[in-house]
Tab-separated table of N, CA and C in Angstrom:
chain	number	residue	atom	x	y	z
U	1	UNK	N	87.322	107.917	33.619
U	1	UNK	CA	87.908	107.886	34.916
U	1	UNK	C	86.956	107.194	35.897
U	2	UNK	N	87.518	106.112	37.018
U	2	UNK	CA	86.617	105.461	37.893
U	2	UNK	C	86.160	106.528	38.907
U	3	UNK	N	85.262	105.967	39.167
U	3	UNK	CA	85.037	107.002	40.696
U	3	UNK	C	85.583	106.281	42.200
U	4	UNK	N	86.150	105.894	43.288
U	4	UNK	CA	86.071	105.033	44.524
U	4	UNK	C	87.784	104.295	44.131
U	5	UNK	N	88.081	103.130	45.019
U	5	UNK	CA	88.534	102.518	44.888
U	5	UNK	C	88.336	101.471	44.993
U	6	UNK	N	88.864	100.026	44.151
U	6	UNK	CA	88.778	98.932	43.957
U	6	UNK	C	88.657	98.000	44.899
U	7	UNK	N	88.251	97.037	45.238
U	7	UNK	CA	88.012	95.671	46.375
U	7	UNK	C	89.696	95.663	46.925
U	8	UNK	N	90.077	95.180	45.759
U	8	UNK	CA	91.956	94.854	45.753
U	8	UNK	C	92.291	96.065	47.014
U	9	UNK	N	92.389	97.194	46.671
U	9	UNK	CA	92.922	98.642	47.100
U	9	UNK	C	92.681	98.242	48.555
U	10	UNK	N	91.498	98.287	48.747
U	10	UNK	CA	90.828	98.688	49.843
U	10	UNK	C	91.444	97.033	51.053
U	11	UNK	N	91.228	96.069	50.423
U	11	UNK	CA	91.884	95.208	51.642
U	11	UNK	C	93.893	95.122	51.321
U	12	UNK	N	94.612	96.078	50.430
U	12	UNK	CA	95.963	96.189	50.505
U	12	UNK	C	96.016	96.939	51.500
U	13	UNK	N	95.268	98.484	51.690
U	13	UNK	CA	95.035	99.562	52.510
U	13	UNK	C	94.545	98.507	54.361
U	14	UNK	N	93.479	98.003	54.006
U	14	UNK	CA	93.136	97.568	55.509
U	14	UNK	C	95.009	95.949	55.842
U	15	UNK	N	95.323	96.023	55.017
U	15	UNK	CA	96.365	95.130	55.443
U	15	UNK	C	97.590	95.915	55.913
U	16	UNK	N	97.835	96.504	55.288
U	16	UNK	CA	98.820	97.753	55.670
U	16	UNK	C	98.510	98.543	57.239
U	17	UNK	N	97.723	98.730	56.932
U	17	UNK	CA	96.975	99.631	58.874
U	17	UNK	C	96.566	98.062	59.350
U	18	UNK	N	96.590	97.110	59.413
U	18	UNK	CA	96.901	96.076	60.230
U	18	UNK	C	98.164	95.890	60.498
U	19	UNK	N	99.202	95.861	59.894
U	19	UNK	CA	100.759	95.782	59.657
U	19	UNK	C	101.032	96.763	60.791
U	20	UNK	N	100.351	97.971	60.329
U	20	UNK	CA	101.202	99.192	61.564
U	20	UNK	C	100.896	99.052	63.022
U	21	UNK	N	99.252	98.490	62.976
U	21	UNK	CA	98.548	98.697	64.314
U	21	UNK	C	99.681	97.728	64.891
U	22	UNK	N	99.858	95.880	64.358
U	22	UNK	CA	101.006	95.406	65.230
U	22	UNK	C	102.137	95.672	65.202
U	23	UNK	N	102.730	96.347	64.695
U	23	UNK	CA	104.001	96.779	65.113
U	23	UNK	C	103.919	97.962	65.858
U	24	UNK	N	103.014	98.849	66.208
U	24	UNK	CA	102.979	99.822	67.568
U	24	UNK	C	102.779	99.062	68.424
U	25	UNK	N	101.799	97.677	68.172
U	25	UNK	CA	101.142	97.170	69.913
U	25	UNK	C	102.188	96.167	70.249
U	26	UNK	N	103.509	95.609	69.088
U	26	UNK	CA	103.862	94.863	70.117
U	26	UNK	C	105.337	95.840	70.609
U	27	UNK	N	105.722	97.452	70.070
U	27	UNK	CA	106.313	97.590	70.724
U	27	UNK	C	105.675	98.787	72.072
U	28	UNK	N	104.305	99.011	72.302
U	28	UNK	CA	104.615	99.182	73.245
U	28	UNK	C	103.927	98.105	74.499
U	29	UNK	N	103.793	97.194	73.782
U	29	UNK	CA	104.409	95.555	74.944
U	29	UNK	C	105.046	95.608	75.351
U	30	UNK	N	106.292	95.453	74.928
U	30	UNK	CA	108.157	95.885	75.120
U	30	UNK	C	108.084	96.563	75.763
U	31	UNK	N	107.650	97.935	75.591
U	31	UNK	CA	107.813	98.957	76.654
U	31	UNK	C	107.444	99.096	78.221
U	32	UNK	N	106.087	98.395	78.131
U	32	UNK	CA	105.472	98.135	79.245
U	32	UNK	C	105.925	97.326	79.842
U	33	UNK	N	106.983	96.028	79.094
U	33	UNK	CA	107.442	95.169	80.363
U	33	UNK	C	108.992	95.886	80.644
U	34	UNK	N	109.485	96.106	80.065
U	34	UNK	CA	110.515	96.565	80.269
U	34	UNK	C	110.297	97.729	81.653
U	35	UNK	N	109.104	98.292	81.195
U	35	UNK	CA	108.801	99.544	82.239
U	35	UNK	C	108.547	98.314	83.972
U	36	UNK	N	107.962	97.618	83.908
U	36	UNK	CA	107.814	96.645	84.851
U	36	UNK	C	108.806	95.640	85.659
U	37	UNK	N	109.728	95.634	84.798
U	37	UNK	CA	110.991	94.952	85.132
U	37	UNK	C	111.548	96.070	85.526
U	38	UNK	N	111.951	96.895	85.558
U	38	UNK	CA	112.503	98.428	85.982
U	38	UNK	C	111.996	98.666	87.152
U	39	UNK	N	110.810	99.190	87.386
U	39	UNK	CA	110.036	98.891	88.637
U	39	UNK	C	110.753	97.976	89.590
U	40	UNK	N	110.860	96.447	89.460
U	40	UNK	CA	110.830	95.944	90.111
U	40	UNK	C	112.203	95.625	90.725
U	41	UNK	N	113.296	96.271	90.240
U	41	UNK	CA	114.347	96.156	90.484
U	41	UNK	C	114.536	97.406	91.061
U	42	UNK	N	114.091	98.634	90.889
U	42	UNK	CA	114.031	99.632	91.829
U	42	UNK	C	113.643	99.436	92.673
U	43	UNK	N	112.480	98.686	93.491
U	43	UNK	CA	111.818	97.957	94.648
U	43	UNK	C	113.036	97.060	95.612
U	44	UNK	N	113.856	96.256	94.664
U	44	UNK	CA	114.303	95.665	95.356
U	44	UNK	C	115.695	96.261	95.549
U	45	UNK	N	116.001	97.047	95.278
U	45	UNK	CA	117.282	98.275	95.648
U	45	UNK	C	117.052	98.600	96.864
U	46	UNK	N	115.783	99.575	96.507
U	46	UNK	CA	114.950	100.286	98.000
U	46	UNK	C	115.423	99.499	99.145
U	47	UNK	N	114.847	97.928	99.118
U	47	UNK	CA	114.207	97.146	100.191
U	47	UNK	C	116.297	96.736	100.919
U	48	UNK	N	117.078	96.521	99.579
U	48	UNK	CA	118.308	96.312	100.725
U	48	UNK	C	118.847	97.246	101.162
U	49	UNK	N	118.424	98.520	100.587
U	49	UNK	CA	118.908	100.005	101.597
U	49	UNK	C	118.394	99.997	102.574
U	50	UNK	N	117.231	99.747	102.772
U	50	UNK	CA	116.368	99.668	103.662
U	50	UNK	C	117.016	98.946	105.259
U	51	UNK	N	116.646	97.591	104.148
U	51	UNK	CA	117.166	96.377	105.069
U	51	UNK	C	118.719	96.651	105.977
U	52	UNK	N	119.597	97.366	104.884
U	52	UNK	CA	121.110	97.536	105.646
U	52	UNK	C	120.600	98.616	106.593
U	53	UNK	N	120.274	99.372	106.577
U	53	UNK	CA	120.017	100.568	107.566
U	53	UNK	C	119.736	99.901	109.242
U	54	UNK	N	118.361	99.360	108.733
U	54	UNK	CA	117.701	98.636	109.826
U	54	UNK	C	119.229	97.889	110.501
U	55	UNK	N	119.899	96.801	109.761
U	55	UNK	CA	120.700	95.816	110.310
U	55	UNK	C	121.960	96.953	110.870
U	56	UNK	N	122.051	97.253	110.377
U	56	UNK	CA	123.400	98.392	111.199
U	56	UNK	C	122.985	98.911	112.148
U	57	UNK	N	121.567	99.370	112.437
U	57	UNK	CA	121.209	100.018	113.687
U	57	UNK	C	120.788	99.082	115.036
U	58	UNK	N	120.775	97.585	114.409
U	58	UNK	CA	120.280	96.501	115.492
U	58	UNK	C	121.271	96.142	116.658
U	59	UNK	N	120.366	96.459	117.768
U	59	UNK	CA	121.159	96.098	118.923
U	59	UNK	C	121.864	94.575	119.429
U	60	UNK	N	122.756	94.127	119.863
U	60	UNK	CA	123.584	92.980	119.608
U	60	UNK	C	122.465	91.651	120.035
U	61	UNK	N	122.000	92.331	121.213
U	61	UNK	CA	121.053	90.845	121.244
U	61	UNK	C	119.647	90.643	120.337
U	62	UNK	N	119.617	91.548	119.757
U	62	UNK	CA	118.062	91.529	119.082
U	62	UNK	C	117.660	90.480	117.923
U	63	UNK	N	116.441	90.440	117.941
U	63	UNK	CA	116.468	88.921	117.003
U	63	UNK	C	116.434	89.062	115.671
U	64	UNK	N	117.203	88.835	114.558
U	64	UNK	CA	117.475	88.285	112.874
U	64	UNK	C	115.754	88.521	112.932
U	65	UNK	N	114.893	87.152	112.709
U	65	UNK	CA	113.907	86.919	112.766
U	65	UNK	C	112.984	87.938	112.607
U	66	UNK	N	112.465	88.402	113.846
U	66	UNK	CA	111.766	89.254	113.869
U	66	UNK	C	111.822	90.225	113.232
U	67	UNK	N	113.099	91.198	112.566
U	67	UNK	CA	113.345	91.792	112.034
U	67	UNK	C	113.217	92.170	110.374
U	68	UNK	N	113.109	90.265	110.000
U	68	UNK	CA	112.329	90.069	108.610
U	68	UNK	C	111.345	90.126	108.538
U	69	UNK	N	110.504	89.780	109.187
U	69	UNK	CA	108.904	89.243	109.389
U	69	UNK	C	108.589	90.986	109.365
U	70	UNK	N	108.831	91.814	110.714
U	70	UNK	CA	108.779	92.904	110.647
U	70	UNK	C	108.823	93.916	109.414
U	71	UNK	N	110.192	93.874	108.672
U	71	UNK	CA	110.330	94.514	107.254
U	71	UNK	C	109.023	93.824	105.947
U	72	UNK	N	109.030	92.223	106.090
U	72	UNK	CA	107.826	91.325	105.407
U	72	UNK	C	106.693	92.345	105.441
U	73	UNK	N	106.084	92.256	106.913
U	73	UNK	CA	104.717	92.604	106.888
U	73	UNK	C	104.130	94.351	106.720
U	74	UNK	N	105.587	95.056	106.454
U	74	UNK	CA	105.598	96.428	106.224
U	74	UNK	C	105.200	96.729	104.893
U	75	UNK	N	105.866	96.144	104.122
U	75	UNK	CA	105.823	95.608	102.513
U	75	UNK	C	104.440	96.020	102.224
U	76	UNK	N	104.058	96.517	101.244
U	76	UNK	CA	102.951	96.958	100.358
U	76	UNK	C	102.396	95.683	99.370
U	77	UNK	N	103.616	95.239	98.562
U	77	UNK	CA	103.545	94.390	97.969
U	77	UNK	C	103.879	93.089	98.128
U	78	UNK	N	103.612	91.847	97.557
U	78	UNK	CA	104.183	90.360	98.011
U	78	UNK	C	105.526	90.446	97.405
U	79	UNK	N	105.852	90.665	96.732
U	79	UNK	CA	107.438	91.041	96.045
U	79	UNK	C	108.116	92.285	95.694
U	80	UNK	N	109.540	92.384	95.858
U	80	UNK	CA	110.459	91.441	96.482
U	80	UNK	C	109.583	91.479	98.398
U	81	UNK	N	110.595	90.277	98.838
U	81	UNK	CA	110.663	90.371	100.273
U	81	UNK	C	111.798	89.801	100.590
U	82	UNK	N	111.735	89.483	101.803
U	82	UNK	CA	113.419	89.208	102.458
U	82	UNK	C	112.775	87.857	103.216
U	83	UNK	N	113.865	86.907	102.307
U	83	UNK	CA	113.528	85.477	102.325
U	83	UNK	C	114.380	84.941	103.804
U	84	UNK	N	115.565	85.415	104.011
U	84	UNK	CA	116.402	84.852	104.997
U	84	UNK	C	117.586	86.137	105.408
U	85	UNK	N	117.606	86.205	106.767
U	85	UNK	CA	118.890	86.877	107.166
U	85	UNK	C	119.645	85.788	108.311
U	86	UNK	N	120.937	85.575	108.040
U	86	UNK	CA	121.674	85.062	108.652
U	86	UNK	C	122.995	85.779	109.068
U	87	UNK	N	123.368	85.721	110.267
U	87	UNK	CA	125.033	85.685	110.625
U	87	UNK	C	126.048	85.066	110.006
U	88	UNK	N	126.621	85.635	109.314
U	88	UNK	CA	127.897	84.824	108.781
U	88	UNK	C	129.032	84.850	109.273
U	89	UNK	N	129.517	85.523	109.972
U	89	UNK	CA	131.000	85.636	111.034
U	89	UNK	C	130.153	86.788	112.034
U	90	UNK	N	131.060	86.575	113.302
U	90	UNK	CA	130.759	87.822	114.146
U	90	UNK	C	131.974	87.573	115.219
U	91	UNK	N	132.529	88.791	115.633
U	91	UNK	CA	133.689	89.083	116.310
U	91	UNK	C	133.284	89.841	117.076
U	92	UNK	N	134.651	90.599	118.254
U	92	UNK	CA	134.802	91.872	119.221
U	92	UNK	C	134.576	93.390	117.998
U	93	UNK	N	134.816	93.446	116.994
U	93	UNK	CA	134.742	94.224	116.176
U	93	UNK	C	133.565	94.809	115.471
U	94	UNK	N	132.750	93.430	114.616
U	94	UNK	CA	131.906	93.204	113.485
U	94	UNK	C	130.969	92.290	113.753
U	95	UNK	N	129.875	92.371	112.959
U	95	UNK	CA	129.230	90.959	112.484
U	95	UNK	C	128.877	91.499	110.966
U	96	UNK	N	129.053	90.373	110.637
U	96	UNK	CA	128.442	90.208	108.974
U	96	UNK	C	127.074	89.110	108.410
U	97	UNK	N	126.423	89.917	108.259
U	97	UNK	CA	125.015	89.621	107.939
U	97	UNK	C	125.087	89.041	106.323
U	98	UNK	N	124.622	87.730	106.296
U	98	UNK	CA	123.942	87.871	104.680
U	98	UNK	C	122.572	87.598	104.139
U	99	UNK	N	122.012	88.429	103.500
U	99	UNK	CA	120.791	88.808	103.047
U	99	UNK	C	120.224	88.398	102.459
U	100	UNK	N	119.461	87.621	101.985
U	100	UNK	CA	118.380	87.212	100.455
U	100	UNK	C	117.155	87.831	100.761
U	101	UNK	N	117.169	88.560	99.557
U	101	UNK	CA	115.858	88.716	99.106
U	101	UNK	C	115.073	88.147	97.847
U	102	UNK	N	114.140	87.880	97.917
U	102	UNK	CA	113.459	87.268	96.834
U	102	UNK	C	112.463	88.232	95.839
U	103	UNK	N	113.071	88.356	94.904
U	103	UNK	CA	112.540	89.835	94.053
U	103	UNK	C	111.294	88.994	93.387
U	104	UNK	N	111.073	87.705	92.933
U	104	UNK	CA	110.307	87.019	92.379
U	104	UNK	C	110.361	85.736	92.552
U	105	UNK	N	109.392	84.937	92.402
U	105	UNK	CA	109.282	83.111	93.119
U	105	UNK	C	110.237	82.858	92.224
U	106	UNK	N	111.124	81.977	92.738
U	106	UNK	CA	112.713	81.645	92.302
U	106	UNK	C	113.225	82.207	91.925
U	107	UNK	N	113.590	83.437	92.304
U	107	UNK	CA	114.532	84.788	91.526
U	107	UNK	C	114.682	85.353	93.086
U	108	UNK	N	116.591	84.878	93.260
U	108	UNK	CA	116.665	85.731	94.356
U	108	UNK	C	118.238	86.634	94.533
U	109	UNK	N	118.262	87.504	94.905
U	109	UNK	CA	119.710	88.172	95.154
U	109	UNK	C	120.003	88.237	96.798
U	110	UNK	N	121.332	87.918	96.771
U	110	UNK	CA	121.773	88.544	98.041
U	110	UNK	C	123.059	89.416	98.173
U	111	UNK	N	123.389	89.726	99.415
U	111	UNK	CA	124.453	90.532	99.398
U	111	UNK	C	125.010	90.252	101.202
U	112	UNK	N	125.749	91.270	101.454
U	112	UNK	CA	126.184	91.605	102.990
U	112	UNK	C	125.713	92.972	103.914
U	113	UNK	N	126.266	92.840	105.029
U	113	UNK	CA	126.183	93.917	105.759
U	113	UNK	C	127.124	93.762	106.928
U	114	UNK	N	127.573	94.746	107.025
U	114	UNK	CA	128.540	94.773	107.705
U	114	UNK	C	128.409	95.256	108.933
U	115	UNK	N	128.135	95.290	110.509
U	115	UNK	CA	127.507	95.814	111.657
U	115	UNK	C	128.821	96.289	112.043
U	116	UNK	N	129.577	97.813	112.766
U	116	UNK	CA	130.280	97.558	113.307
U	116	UNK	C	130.180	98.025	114.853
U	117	UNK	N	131.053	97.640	115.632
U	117	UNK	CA	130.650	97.994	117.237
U	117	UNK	C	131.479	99.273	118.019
């Protein structure tokens, strides 16, 4: 009977626990971006709740402008932010706001808001 194991054994064994180590590290890669992309779309949820709140409570003459820059420089982080707010119709009734935000450099969503009087 031998005593130990063979050269062969021993780098099948270290190939095998190489095999496993990458397949844990690249899934929790996956995980971690996935966890990061999640994040960052929760951020930019936040920021148009945010943003609609603010715009529904703005008084008729007050300035668009300032109001981004303002929400901008509140921001913790450089992304998302709020790239542009514009007027899109406004009446005796309403105005309708539309929003971009920029969740990432060339990655942007927008939506509406609806002001009423």
């Amino acid at each position: 009977m031998k005593e130990g194991m063979s050269l062969f054994e021993v780098l099948v064994g270290m190939l095998l626990i190489a095999i496993v180590a990458l397949i844990v590290m690249t899934g929790v890669g996956s995980v971690l971006t996935s966890m990061s992309a999640t994040d960052s779309i929760d951020r930019a949820s936040m920021l148009q709740i945010y943003t609609a709140r603010r715009l529904y409570l703005l008084k008729r003459g007050s300035q668009i402008t300032e109001l981004a820059n303002e929400i901008n420089s509140s921001l913790s982080s450089q992304y998302p932010k709020i790239k542009q707010i514009e007027i899109e119709s406004s009446n005796s009734f309403y105005r309708k706001f539309k929003v971009i935000i920029e969740t990432k450099p060339g990655k942007e969503i927008s939506f509406h808001v609806y002001q009423g009087f």
